[in-house]
Amino acid sequence: MTTTAATMISLSPRERQVLERLATGDTVAMVGQDLRLSEGTVVSYLRNAKDKLYGVSETEAAVAIGLALEVIARPPLEDPEQLFMPREQRDLVPYIARGMTAEQMAAQLRRPVTDVRADSRDLLSTLNARNRPHLITRSWQFRLLTAEQVIKWYR
């Protein structure tokens, strides 16, 4: 199923490069500087990649789909036994992978938005992630997200 879906989605080399760099926690400005592109050009490549990846609007969702369908390079896996994470933080991962806001997650989980925001900040710290797209990559590394989960959400 993954191979078939991946063959239908093809990112250009620059789209792939931009998305992979964002998945490592780099900012648009950093990607632009390193690739010698304007920030506007980086954003255009990212927008094109998102359109190809089921038309998602959030970068973290594009990273999740890109990893699941192997259209961007998958990071090396980490030992999940090395990770201590409270259930409240773990519960946020699938919602963040879908690009949901704190308000949307709070409504889904029936929790106060202030608690969801605090747990989101703590989750970034727990996973040693720089931002939400990087959080998705780190979640993948610790097997908190799987290809099957992500594909199911976007089918």
PDB file of C-alpha atoms in Angstrom, residues 31-137:
ATOM      1  CA  VAL A  31      16.804  26.597   4.416  1.00  0.00           C
ATOM      2  CA  GLY A  32      16.827  29.571   2.071  1.00  0.00           C
ATOM      3  CA  GLN A  33      20.242  30.707   3.221  1.00  0.00           C
ATOM      4  CA  ASP A  34      21.797  27.246   2.958  1.00  0.00           C
ATOM      5  CA  LEU A  35      20.256  26.498  -0.441  1.00  0.00           C
ATOM      6  CA  ARG A  36      20.891  30.034  -1.718  1.00  0.00           C
ATOM      7  CA  LEU A  37      17.192  30.620  -2.321  1.00  0.00           C
ATOM      8  CA  SER A  38      14.974  33.474  -1.252  1.00  0.00           C
ATOM      9  CA  GLU A  39      12.539  32.744   1.558  1.00  0.00           C
ATOM     10  CA  GLY A  40       9.726  33.270  -0.947  1.00  0.00           C
ATOM     11  CA  THR A  41      11.158  30.592  -3.209  1.00  0.00           C
ATOM     12  CA  VAL A  42      11.496  28.182  -0.277  1.00  0.00           C
ATOM     13  CA  VAL A  43       7.869  28.853   0.661  1.00  0.00           C
ATOM     14  CA  SER A  44       6.821  28.203  -2.960  1.00  0.00           C
ATOM     15  CA  TYR A  45       8.606  24.852  -3.007  1.00  0.00           C
ATOM     16  CA  LEU A  46       7.017  23.986   0.332  1.00  0.00           C
ATOM     17  CA  ARG A  47       3.551  24.983  -0.904  1.00  0.00           C
ATOM     18  CA  ASN A  48       3.995  22.785  -3.991  1.00  0.00           C
ATOM     19  CA  ALA A  49       5.085  19.854  -1.815  1.00  0.00           C
ATOM     20  CA  LYS A  50       2.072  20.307   0.484  1.00  0.00           C
ATOM     21  CA  ASP A  51      -0.254  20.370  -2.516  1.00  0.00           C
ATOM     22  CA  LYS A  52       1.202  17.083  -3.740  1.00  0.00           C
ATOM     23  CA  LEU A  53       0.969  15.562  -0.250  1.00  0.00           C
ATOM     24  CA  TYR A  54      -2.834  15.463  -0.133  1.00  0.00           C
ATOM     25  CA  GLY A  55      -3.170  19.247  -0.088  1.00  0.00           C
ATOM     26  CA  VAL A  56      -2.278  19.615   3.581  1.00  0.00           C
ATOM     27  CA  SER A  57      -1.814  23.125   4.904  1.00  0.00           C
ATOM     28  CA  GLU A  58       0.582  22.507   7.795  1.00  0.00           C
ATOM     29  CA  THR A  59       4.251  21.630   7.431  1.00  0.00           C
ATOM     30  CA  GLU A  60       4.114  19.036  10.210  1.00  0.00           C
ATOM     31  CA  ALA A  61       1.365  17.174   8.319  1.00  0.00           C
ATOM     32  CA  ALA A  62       3.456  17.288   5.134  1.00  0.00           C
ATOM     33  CA  VAL A  63       6.430  15.864   7.049  1.00  0.00           C
ATOM     34  CA  ALA A  64       4.275  13.057   8.493  1.00  0.00           C
ATOM     35  CA  ILE A  65       2.949  12.109   5.052  1.00  0.00           C
ATOM     36  CA  GLY A  66       6.370  12.461   3.440  1.00  0.00           C
ATOM     37  CA  LEU A  67       7.895  10.095   5.988  1.00  0.00           C
ATOM     38  CA  ALA A  68       5.008   7.625   5.799  1.00  0.00           C
ATOM     39  CA  LEU A  69       5.103   7.434   2.009  1.00  0.00           C
ATOM     40  CA  GLU A  70       8.913   7.559   1.884  1.00  0.00           C
ATOM     41  CA  VAL A  71       8.946  10.556  -0.430  1.00  0.00           C
ATOM     42  CA  ILE A  72      11.423  12.151   1.976  1.00  0.00           C
ATOM     43  CA  ALA A  73      14.278  10.347   3.691  1.00  0.00           C
ATOM     44  CA  ARG A  74      13.351   8.590   6.900  1.00  0.00           C
ATOM     45  CA  PRO A  75      15.564   9.343   9.900  1.00  0.00           C
ATOM     46  CA  PRO A  76      17.367   6.609  11.817  1.00  0.00           C
ATOM     47  CA  LEU A  77      15.221   4.997  14.491  1.00  0.00           C
ATOM     48  CA  GLU A  78      15.847   5.495  18.199  1.00  0.00           C
ATOM     49  CA  ASP A  79      15.179   3.059  21.029  1.00  0.00           C
ATOM     50  CA  PRO A  80      11.660   3.863  22.299  1.00  0.00           C
ATOM     51  CA  GLU A  81      12.570   2.332  25.665  1.00  0.00           C
ATOM     52  CA  GLN A  82      14.886   5.320  26.218  1.00  0.00           C
ATOM     53  CA  LEU A  83      11.935   7.695  26.156  1.00  0.00           C
ATOM     54  CA  PHE A  84       9.811   8.536  29.158  1.00  0.00           C
ATOM     55  CA  MET A  85       6.731  10.424  28.093  1.00  0.00           C
ATOM     56  CA  PRO A  86       3.547  11.075  30.054  1.00  0.00           C
ATOM     57  CA  ARG A  87       0.346   9.899  28.391  1.00  0.00           C
ATOM     58  CA  GLU A  88      -0.884  13.514  28.058  1.00  0.00           C
ATOM     59  CA  GLN A  89       2.098  14.328  25.838  1.00  0.00           C
ATOM     60  CA  ARG A  90       1.915  11.069  23.875  1.00  0.00           C
ATOM     61  CA  ASP A  91      -1.773  11.700  23.150  1.00  0.00           C
ATOM     62  CA  LEU A  92      -0.891  14.944  21.341  1.00  0.00           C
ATOM     63  CA  VAL A  93       1.418  13.399  18.741  1.00  0.00           C
ATOM     64  CA  PRO A  94      -1.260  12.178  16.294  1.00  0.00           C
ATOM     65  CA  TYR A  95      -3.065  15.514  16.438  1.00  0.00           C
ATOM     66  CA  ILE A  96       0.106  17.510  15.853  1.00  0.00           C
ATOM     67  CA  ALA A  97       0.939  15.178  12.951  1.00  0.00           C
ATOM     68  CA  ARG A  98      -2.370  16.205  11.391  1.00  0.00           C
ATOM     69  CA  GLY A  99      -1.508  19.885  11.820  1.00  0.00           C
ATOM     70  CA  MET A 100      -4.116  20.652  14.491  1.00  0.00           C
ATOM     71  CA  THR A 101      -3.940  23.787  16.610  1.00  0.00           C
ATOM     72  CA  ALA A 102      -3.925  23.720  20.410  1.00  0.00           C
ATOM     73  CA  GLU A 103      -7.584  24.741  20.385  1.00  0.00           C
ATOM     74  CA  GLN A 104      -8.535  21.925  18.024  1.00  0.00           C
ATOM     75  CA  MET A 105      -6.589  19.388  20.090  1.00  0.00           C
ATOM     76  CA  ALA A 106      -8.191  20.625  23.314  1.00  0.00           C
ATOM     77  CA  ALA A 107     -11.652  20.199  21.815  1.00  0.00           C
ATOM     78  CA  GLN A 108     -10.857  16.666  20.567  1.00  0.00           C
ATOM     79  CA  LEU A 109      -9.315  15.614  23.866  1.00  0.00           C
ATOM     80  CA  ARG A 110     -11.827  17.503  26.025  1.00  0.00           C
ATOM     81  CA  ARG A 111      -9.027  19.206  27.918  1.00  0.00           C
ATOM     82  CA  PRO A 112      -8.347  22.870  28.747  1.00  0.00           C
ATOM     83  CA  VAL A 113      -6.423  24.603  25.972  1.00  0.00           C
ATOM     84  CA  THR A 114      -3.877  25.932  28.498  1.00  0.00           C
ATOM     85  CA  ASP A 115      -3.068  22.347  29.514  1.00  0.00           C
ATOM     86  CA  VAL A 116      -2.729  21.278  25.881  1.00  0.00           C
ATOM     87  CA  ARG A 117      -0.378  24.186  25.179  1.00  0.00           C
ATOM     88  CA  ALA A 118       1.736  23.328  28.230  1.00  0.00           C
ATOM     89  CA  ASP A 119       1.866  19.661  27.253  1.00  0.00           C
ATOM     90  CA  SER A 120       2.815  20.643  23.684  1.00  0.00           C
ATOM     91  CA  ARG A 121       5.755  22.701  24.984  1.00  0.00           C
ATOM     92  CA  ASP A 122       6.767  19.835  27.264  1.00  0.00           C
ATOM     93  CA  LEU A 123       6.493  17.392  24.354  1.00  0.00           C
ATOM     94  CA  LEU A 124       8.922  19.491  22.303  1.00  0.00           C
ATOM     95  CA  SER A 125      11.336  19.350  25.211  1.00  0.00           C
ATOM     96  CA  THR A 126      10.826  15.634  25.870  1.00  0.00           C
ATOM     97  CA  LEU A 127      11.580  14.807  22.230  1.00  0.00           C
ATOM     98  CA  ASN A 128      14.363  17.398  22.017  1.00  0.00           C
ATOM     99  CA  ALA A 129      12.595  18.903  19.016  1.00  0.00           C
ATOM    100  CA  ARG A 130      13.143  22.445  17.746  1.00  0.00           C
ATOM    101  CA  ASN A 131       9.647  22.960  16.331  1.00  0.00           C
ATOM    102  CA  ARG A 132       6.520  21.057  15.270  1.00  0.00           C
ATOM    103  CA  PRO A 133       7.875  19.641  11.980  1.00  0.00           C
ATOM    104  CA  HIS A 134      10.959  18.423  13.845  1.00  0.00           C
ATOM    105  CA  LEU A 135       8.662  16.986  16.531  1.00  0.00           C
ATOM    106  CA  ILE A 136       7.109  14.806  13.821  1.00  0.00           C
ATOM    107  CA  THR A 137      10.535  13.561  12.760  1.00  0.00           C
TER     108      THR A 137
END
